[in-house]
Amino acid sequence: MLLPVILFYVIFKYAPMAGEIIAFKNYRFIDGIWGSEWAGFHHFQMLFASLDFWRILRNTLLLNIYSLVFGFPVPILLALMLNEVRREWYKRTIQNLLYLPHFISWVVLGGIVIAILSPSTGIVNLILKQFGIEPVYFMADSTWWPVVYTLSGIWREAGWGTILYLAAMASIDPQLYEAAKIDGANKLRQIWHITLPGIRSTIAILLILRMGHMMDVGLEQTLVLQNQSVLDVADVISTYVYRVGLQNMNYSYTTALGLFQSLIGFILVVGVNGLIRKFGERGLW
């Protein structure tokens, strides 16, 4: 049963890593990976000398920081609230509604977000007009676009993230709650002293995994929501690689960028894992 999983990672994750060598070559289709001219660190020098690189690096880090600070706690809070719901039919209904956006394509969700925030027909601006406020061009405003990006990401993924936390909460011994009630602990005290410590290891592992994506912003969401008016805040590494690497066929340059991105992600995972272990948790290894 494990064989298909192993084959998936070998074929689609590890085997393609051999192609990273083109970051050190002037890759051409006609010459192939091994026949292309060796370029050494030329593409890395171009990368670090480019103003575009520092702009997309800043945008990538900022969007990930926003998602981490505002988005990471949301599944925990949702799981804590759902864990206290005692009517099973109501709990299942809320769970299904929260999970649903995760299974919808960003093309569809992005269209919904753009329609809701439309300055002429969007429901948000229609409400603002009722209070005498001028329409806001949310999707074309460099201040509002990161807010929309962060909130739309939370809307899509927060419900799905509650699954792991609810599963971790289900493994907590119910006798601990009974003992806390006898001692006079209210709900907030039970959550603080029993539930949160019970899922602490799960939070730590998911935080480590999340840190591994601090240099990665999903292409689909960004590509659907961005436009020319907000490229100063919306152009990130993934969209830059798509535009420069695939559309302009500058493969070696963008492979160097991808290699740098992976290296920083690896350093963050190792560093945060070590920090988590110092706090007494198991970490990933």
mmCIF file of C-alpha atoms in Angstrom:
data_model
loop_
_atom_site.group_PDB
_atom_site.id
_atom_site.type_symbol
_atom_site.label_atom_id
_atom_site.label_comp_id
_atom_site.label_asym_id
_atom_site.label_seq_id
_atom_site.Cartn_x
_atom_site.Cartn_y
_atom_site.Cartn_z
ATOM 1 C CA MET A 1 0.000 0.000 0.000
ATOM 2 C CA LEU A 2 2.944 2.308 0.568
ATOM 3 C CA LEU A 3 4.458 1.636 -2.874
ATOM 4 C CA PRO A 4 2.291 4.138 -4.867
ATOM 5 C CA VAL A 5 3.187 6.895 -2.402
ATOM 6 C CA ILE A 6 6.902 6.087 -2.671
ATOM 7 C CA LEU A 7 6.710 6.014 -6.475
ATOM 8 C CA PHE A 8 4.880 9.359 -6.513
ATOM 9 C CA TYR A 9 7.600 11.088 -4.515
ATOM 10 C CA VAL A 10 10.437 9.400 -6.431
ATOM 11 C CA ILE A 11 9.010 10.256 -9.866
ATOM 12 C CA PHE A 12 7.547 13.708 -9.242
ATOM 13 C CA LYS A 13 9.641 15.053 -6.342
ATOM 14 C CA TYR A 14 13.113 13.524 -6.310
ATOM 15 C CA ALA A 15 13.835 12.606 -9.943
ATOM 16 C CA PRO A 16 13.163 16.173 -11.225
ATOM 17 C CA MET A 17 15.803 17.478 -8.807
ATOM 18 C CA ALA A 18 18.437 16.398 -11.332
ATOM 19 C CA GLY A 19 17.189 19.240 -13.517
ATOM 20 C CA GLU A 20 18.341 21.797 -10.939
ATOM 21 C CA ILE A 21 21.725 21.669 -12.652
ATOM 22 C CA ILE A 22 20.404 24.015 -15.363
ATOM 23 C CA ALA A 23 20.652 26.820 -12.778
ATOM 24 C CA PHE A 24 24.418 26.573 -13.392
ATOM 25 C CA LYS A 25 24.135 26.331 -17.177
ATOM 26 C CA ASN A 26 22.922 28.389 -20.145
ATOM 27 C CA TYR A 27 20.168 25.935 -20.879
ATOM 28 C CA ARG A 28 18.923 25.519 -24.454
ATOM 29 C CA PHE A 29 16.333 23.040 -25.693
ATOM 30 C CA ILE A 30 18.484 22.010 -28.628
ATOM 31 C CA ASP A 31 21.460 21.127 -26.403
ATOM 32 C CA GLY A 32 19.494 19.495 -23.586
ATOM 33 C CA ILE A 33 20.292 19.577 -19.884
ATOM 34 C CA TRP A 34 23.668 17.858 -20.063
ATOM 35 C CA GLY A 35 24.815 19.402 -23.343
ATOM 36 C CA SER A 36 24.140 23.030 -22.477
ATOM 37 C CA GLU A 37 27.051 25.389 -21.838
ATOM 38 C CA TRP A 38 28.285 25.654 -18.248
ATOM 39 C CA ALA A 39 27.656 29.100 -16.710
ATOM 40 C CA GLY A 40 28.664 28.650 -13.077
ATOM 41 C CA PHE A 41 27.083 31.209 -10.725
ATOM 42 C CA HIS A 42 26.298 33.694 -13.506
ATOM 43 C CA HIS A 43 22.517 33.392 -13.104
ATOM 44 C CA PHE A 44 22.735 33.770 -9.339
ATOM 45 C CA GLN A 45 24.777 36.954 -9.793
ATOM 46 C CA MET A 46 22.155 38.289 -12.196
ATOM 47 C CA LEU A 47 19.432 37.325 -9.738
ATOM 48 C CA PHE A 48 20.914 39.147 -6.740
ATOM 49 C CA ALA A 49 21.734 42.194 -8.874
ATOM 50 C CA SER A 50 18.153 42.467 -10.162
ATOM 51 C CA LEU A 51 15.786 45.015 -8.590
ATOM 52 C CA ASP A 52 12.883 42.734 -9.538
ATOM 53 C CA PHE A 53 14.304 39.993 -7.319
ATOM 54 C CA TRP A 54 14.235 42.110 -4.166
ATOM 55 C CA ARG A 55 10.726 43.333 -4.993
ATOM 56 C CA ILE A 56 9.259 39.854 -5.463
ATOM 57 C CA LEU A 57 11.180 38.569 -2.420
ATOM 58 C CA ARG A 58 9.675 41.338 -0.288
ATOM 59 C CA ASN A 59 6.165 40.678 -1.614
ATOM 60 C CA THR A 60 6.475 36.917 -1.102
ATOM 61 C CA LEU A 61 7.674 37.267 2.484
ATOM 62 C CA LEU A 62 5.086 39.906 3.390
ATOM 63 C CA LEU A 63 2.139 37.906 2.034
ATOM 64 C CA ASN A 64 3.365 34.808 3.853
ATOM 65 C CA ILE A 65 3.831 36.742 7.095
ATOM 66 C CA TYR A 66 0.280 38.106 6.803
ATOM 67 C CA SER A 67 -1.058 34.598 6.189
ATOM 68 C CA LEU A 68 0.960 33.175 9.091
ATOM 69 C CA VAL A 69 0.048 35.857 11.630
ATOM 70 C CA PHE A 70 -3.632 36.174 10.727
ATOM 71 C CA GLY A 71 -4.373 32.821 9.100
ATOM 72 C CA PHE A 72 -2.513 30.232 11.174
ATOM 73 C CA PRO A 73 -4.522 30.784 14.411
ATOM 74 C CA VAL A 74 -7.917 30.686 12.655
ATOM 75 C CA PRO A 75 -8.177 26.861 12.245
ATOM 76 C CA ILE A 76 -7.206 26.481 15.900
ATOM 77 C CA LEU A 77 -9.951 28.870 17.010
ATOM 78 C CA LEU A 78 -12.513 27.190 14.737
ATOM 79 C CA ALA A 79 -11.556 23.756 16.066
ATOM 80 C CA LEU A 80 -11.850 24.973 19.659
ATOM 81 C CA MET A 81 -15.336 26.346 18.983
ATOM 82 C CA LEU A 82 -16.514 23.271 17.062
ATOM 83 C CA ASN A 83 -15.172 21.011 19.795
ATOM 84 C CA GLU A 84 -17.598 22.645 22.237
ATOM 85 C CA VAL A 85 -20.660 22.090 20.015
ATOM 86 C CA ARG A 86 -22.764 19.257 21.412
ATOM 87 C CA ARG A 87 -25.484 18.973 18.740
ATOM 88 C CA GLU A 88 -23.929 16.604 16.213
ATOM 89 C CA TRP A 89 -26.157 17.598 13.253
ATOM 90 C CA TYR A 90 -25.339 21.268 13.790
ATOM 91 C CA LYS A 91 -21.633 20.513 14.207
ATOM 92 C CA ARG A 92 -21.528 18.454 10.985
ATOM 93 C CA THR A 93 -23.389 21.151 9.062
ATOM 94 C CA ILE A 94 -20.974 23.868 10.165
ATOM 95 C CA GLN A 95 -17.986 21.629 9.387
ATOM 96 C CA ASN A 96 -19.231 20.929 5.863
ATOM 97 C CA LEU A 97 -19.794 24.619 5.205
ATOM 98 C CA LEU A 98 -16.307 25.429 6.447
ATOM 99 C CA TYR A 99 -14.652 22.642 4.415
ATOM 100 C CA LEU A 100 -16.510 23.414 1.172
ATOM 101 C CA PRO A 101 -14.314 26.285 -0.150
ATOM 102 C CA HIS A 102 -11.221 24.041 -0.007
ATOM 103 C CA PHE A 103 -12.643 21.888 -2.815
ATOM 104 C CA ILE A 104 -13.460 24.816 -5.099
ATOM 105 C CA SER A 105 -10.900 25.962 -7.684
ATOM 106 C CA TRP A 106 -9.214 29.324 -7.198
ATOM 107 C CA VAL A 107 -10.515 30.290 -10.631
ATOM 108 C CA VAL A 108 -14.062 30.045 -9.271
ATOM 109 C CA LEU A 109 -13.266 31.457 -5.811
ATOM 110 C CA GLY A 110 -11.288 34.308 -7.343
ATOM 111 C CA GLY A 111 -14.232 35.184 -9.561
ATOM 112 C CA ILE A 112 -16.508 35.201 -6.505
ATOM 113 C CA VAL A 113 -14.114 37.476 -4.580
ATOM 114 C CA ILE A 114 -13.784 39.884 -7.512
ATOM 115 C CA ALA A 115 -17.561 39.965 -7.982
ATOM 116 C CA ILE A 116 -18.216 40.597 -4.279
ATOM 117 C CA LEU A 117 -15.706 43.469 -4.229
ATOM 118 C CA SER A 118 -16.675 45.009 -7.567
ATOM 119 C CA PRO A 119 -16.848 48.839 -7.225
ATOM 120 C CA SER A 120 -20.104 49.007 -9.226
ATOM 121 C CA THR A 121 -22.055 45.816 -8.495
ATOM 122 C CA GLY A 122 -20.250 44.190 -5.546
ATOM 123 C CA ILE A 123 -22.264 43.699 -2.381
ATOM 124 C CA VAL A 124 -19.512 45.217 -0.201
ATOM 125 C CA ASN A 125 -19.522 48.520 -2.087
ATOM 126 C CA LEU A 126 -23.323 48.523 -2.243
ATOM 127 C CA ILE A 127 -23.352 48.365 1.570
ATOM 128 C CA LEU A 128 -20.747 51.137 1.755
ATOM 129 C CA LYS A 129 -22.924 53.325 -0.482
ATOM 130 C CA GLN A 130 -25.775 52.955 1.997
ATOM 131 C CA PHE A 131 -23.548 54.666 4.573
ATOM 132 C CA GLY A 132 -22.533 57.406 2.167
ATOM 133 C CA ILE A 133 -19.039 56.006 1.534
ATOM 134 C CA GLU A 134 -17.556 56.212 -1.955
ATOM 135 C CA PRO A 135 -16.904 52.881 -3.736
ATOM 136 C CA VAL A 136 -13.506 51.355 -3.005
ATOM 137 C CA TYR A 137 -11.524 49.670 -5.805
ATOM 138 C CA PHE A 138 -10.297 46.873 -3.564
ATOM 139 C CA MET A 139 -8.673 44.785 -6.298
ATOM 140 C CA ALA A 140 -6.849 47.754 -7.842
ATOM 141 C CA ASP A 141 -5.617 49.313 -4.604
ATOM 142 C CA SER A 142 -2.125 48.379 -3.407
ATOM 143 C CA THR A 143 -3.198 48.896 0.205
ATOM 144 C CA TRP A 144 -6.326 46.751 0.068
ATOM 145 C CA TRP A 145 -5.041 43.965 -2.214
ATOM 146 C CA PRO A 146 -2.879 42.200 0.441
ATOM 147 C CA VAL A 147 -5.871 42.345 2.815
ATOM 148 C CA VAL A 148 -8.120 40.712 0.210
ATOM 149 C CA TYR A 149 -5.442 38.110 -0.559
ATOM 150 C CA THR A 150 -5.014 37.177 3.111
ATOM 151 C CA LEU A 151 -8.744 37.030 3.904
ATOM 152 C CA SER A 152 -9.572 34.997 0.782
ATOM 153 C CA GLY A 153 -6.826 32.503 1.688
ATOM 154 C CA ILE A 154 -8.237 32.167 5.205
ATOM 155 C CA TRP A 155 -11.735 31.692 3.794
ATOM 156 C CA ARG A 156 -10.583 28.826 1.563
ATOM 157 C CA GLU A 157 -8.229 26.938 3.878
ATOM 158 C CA ALA A 158 -9.245 27.652 7.487
ATOM 159 C CA GLY A 159 -12.065 25.108 7.553
ATOM 160 C CA TRP A 160 -9.875 22.379 6.086
ATOM 161 C CA GLY A 161 -7.167 23.077 8.653
ATOM 162 C CA THR A 162 -9.580 22.373 11.503
ATOM 163 C CA ILE A 163 -9.643 18.655 10.609
ATOM 164 C CA LEU A 164 -6.217 17.929 12.109
ATOM 165 C CA TYR A 165 -6.896 19.926 15.242
ATOM 166 C CA LEU A 166 -10.276 18.274 15.813
ATOM 167 C CA ALA A 167 -8.636 14.868 15.383
ATOM 168 C CA ALA A 168 -5.990 15.842 17.947
ATOM 169 C CA MET A 169 -8.691 17.042 20.350
ATOM 170 C CA ALA A 170 -10.555 13.744 19.986
ATOM 171 C CA SER A 171 -7.521 11.925 21.424
ATOM 172 C CA ILE A 172 -7.558 13.940 24.670
ATOM 173 C CA ASP A 173 -8.700 11.852 27.649
ATOM 174 C CA PRO A 174 -12.277 12.940 28.621
ATOM 175 C CA GLN A 175 -11.469 12.187 32.264
ATOM 176 C CA LEU A 176 -9.245 15.260 32.302
ATOM 177 C CA TYR A 177 -12.267 17.444 31.566
ATOM 178 C CA GLU A 178 -14.306 15.661 34.248
ATOM 179 C CA ALA A 179 -11.567 16.252 36.811
ATOM 180 C CA ALA A 180 -11.350 19.921 35.792
ATOM 181 C CA LYS A 181 -15.119 20.337 36.237
ATOM 182 C CA ILE A 182 -14.925 18.840 39.727
ATOM 183 C CA ASP A 183 -12.170 21.329 40.540
ATOM 184 C CA GLY A 184 -14.454 24.165 39.409
ATOM 185 C CA ALA A 185 -12.764 25.000 36.077
ATOM 186 C CA ASN A 186 -15.024 26.785 33.597
ATOM 187 C CA LYS A 187 -14.905 26.267 29.809
ATOM 188 C CA LEU A 188 -12.146 28.807 29.201
ATOM 189 C CA ARG A 189 -9.995 27.246 31.931
ATOM 190 C CA GLN A 190 -10.555 23.771 30.468
ATOM 191 C CA ILE A 191 -9.538 25.002 27.014
ATOM 192 C CA TRP A 192 -6.436 26.766 28.364
ATOM 193 C CA HIS A 193 -5.213 24.011 30.674
ATOM 194 C CA ILE A 194 -6.372 20.849 28.852
ATOM 195 C CA THR A 195 -7.315 21.355 25.198
ATOM 196 C CA LEU A 196 -4.479 23.641 24.104
ATOM 197 C CA PRO A 197 -1.733 21.588 25.843
ATOM 198 C CA GLY A 198 -3.321 18.475 24.306
ATOM 199 C CA ILE A 199 -2.917 19.782 20.756
ATOM 200 C CA ARG A 200 0.372 21.614 21.324
ATOM 201 C CA SER A 201 2.442 19.006 19.475
ATOM 202 C CA THR A 202 0.095 19.160 16.475
ATOM 203 C CA ILE A 203 0.357 22.958 16.424
ATOM 204 C CA ALA A 204 4.154 22.700 16.555
ATOM 205 C CA ILE A 205 4.384 20.248 13.644
ATOM 206 C CA LEU A 206 2.000 22.265 11.459
ATOM 207 C CA LEU A 207 3.937 25.433 12.270
ATOM 208 C CA ILE A 208 7.179 23.769 11.145
ATOM 209 C CA LEU A 209 5.559 22.642 7.898
ATOM 210 C CA ARG A 210 4.087 26.111 7.390
ATOM 211 C CA MET A 211 7.500 27.723 7.789
ATOM 212 C CA GLY A 212 8.753 25.574 4.934
ATOM 213 C CA HIS A 213 6.402 27.499 2.636
ATOM 214 C CA MET A 214 7.456 30.980 3.755
ATOM 215 C CA MET A 215 9.218 31.472 0.419
ATOM 216 C CA ASP A 216 6.327 30.075 -1.587
ATOM 217 C CA VAL A 217 3.065 31.799 -2.492
ATOM 218 C CA GLY A 218 0.498 29.733 -4.383
ATOM 219 C CA LEU A 219 0.480 30.550 -8.093
ATOM 220 C CA GLU A 220 -3.248 30.006 -8.650
ATOM 221 C CA GLN A 221 -4.549 32.398 -6.002
ATOM 222 C CA THR A 222 -2.078 35.154 -6.820
ATOM 223 C CA LEU A 223 -2.488 34.840 -10.584
ATOM 224 C CA VAL A 224 -6.287 34.948 -10.382
ATOM 225 C CA LEU A 225 -6.450 37.938 -8.030
ATOM 226 C CA GLN A 226 -3.572 40.092 -9.300
ATOM 227 C CA ASN A 227 -3.716 42.715 -12.051
ATOM 228 C CA GLN A 228 -1.385 45.317 -13.535
ATOM 229 C CA SER A 229 -2.493 47.986 -11.037
ATOM 230 C CA VAL A 230 -1.172 46.069 -8.004
ATOM 231 C CA LEU A 231 1.941 44.338 -9.335
ATOM 232 C CA ASP A 232 4.057 46.367 -6.907
ATOM 233 C CA VAL A 233 2.571 44.288 -4.057
ATOM 234 C CA ALA A 234 1.115 41.272 -5.886
ATOM 235 C CA ASP A 235 4.053 40.095 -8.000
ATOM 236 C CA VAL A 236 5.646 37.195 -6.095
ATOM 237 C CA ILE A 237 8.228 34.502 -6.808
ATOM 238 C CA SER A 238 5.728 32.016 -8.286
ATOM 239 C CA THR A 239 4.173 34.535 -10.717
ATOM 240 C CA TYR A 240 7.610 35.901 -11.611
ATOM 241 C CA VAL A 241 8.863 32.392 -12.427
ATOM 242 C CA TYR A 242 5.727 31.761 -14.499
ATOM 243 C CA ARG A 243 6.147 34.996 -16.445
ATOM 244 C CA VAL A 244 9.923 35.083 -16.895
ATOM 245 C CA GLY A 245 10.671 31.356 -16.876
ATOM 246 C CA LEU A 246 7.783 29.804 -18.790
ATOM 247 C CA GLN A 247 6.438 32.638 -20.946
ATOM 248 C CA ASN A 248 9.846 34.183 -21.751
ATOM 249 C CA MET A 249 11.630 30.783 -21.682
ATOM 250 C CA ASN A 250 14.405 32.001 -19.370
ATOM 251 C CA TYR A 251 14.722 28.622 -17.692
ATOM 252 C CA SER A 252 18.205 28.806 -16.178
ATOM 253 C CA TYR A 253 17.587 32.158 -14.494
ATOM 254 C CA THR A 254 14.311 31.098 -12.896
ATOM 255 C CA THR A 255 15.742 27.709 -11.894
ATOM 256 C CA ALA A 256 18.417 29.618 -9.973
ATOM 257 C CA LEU A 257 15.612 31.556 -8.301
ATOM 258 C CA GLY A 258 13.775 28.317 -7.472
ATOM 259 C CA LEU A 259 16.948 26.787 -6.024
ATOM 260 C CA PHE A 260 17.461 29.829 -3.807
ATOM 261 C CA GLN A 261 13.799 29.633 -2.741
ATOM 262 C CA SER A 262 14.119 25.956 -1.794
ATOM 263 C CA LEU A 263 17.348 26.552 0.128
ATOM 264 C CA ILE A 264 15.792 29.299 2.270
ATOM 265 C CA GLY A 265 12.722 27.109 2.887
ATOM 266 C CA PHE A 266 14.975 24.246 4.009
ATOM 267 C CA ILE A 267 16.894 26.535 6.393
ATOM 268 C CA LEU A 268 13.620 27.804 7.897
ATOM 269 C CA VAL A 269 12.294 24.274 8.459
ATOM 270 C CA VAL A 270 15.519 23.112 10.125
ATOM 271 C CA GLY A 271 15.744 26.268 12.241
ATOM 272 C CA VAL A 272 12.128 26.226 13.444
ATOM 273 C CA ASN A 273 12.302 22.468 14.066
ATOM 274 C CA GLY A 274 15.346 23.002 16.295
ATOM 275 C CA LEU A 275 13.586 25.848 18.101
ATOM 276 C CA ILE A 276 10.487 23.723 18.691
ATOM 277 C CA ARG A 277 12.625 20.909 20.135
ATOM 278 C CA LYS A 278 14.219 23.379 22.564
ATOM 279 C CA PHE A 279 10.699 24.076 23.886
ATOM 280 C CA GLY A 280 10.260 20.380 24.668
ATOM 281 C CA GLU A 281 8.248 19.262 21.619
ATOM 282 C CA ARG A 282 9.230 16.379 19.345
ATOM 283 C CA GLY A 283 9.372 18.306 16.071
ATOM 284 C CA LEU A 284 9.595 16.516 12.739
ATOM 285 C CA TRP A 285 12.814 14.675 13.646
#
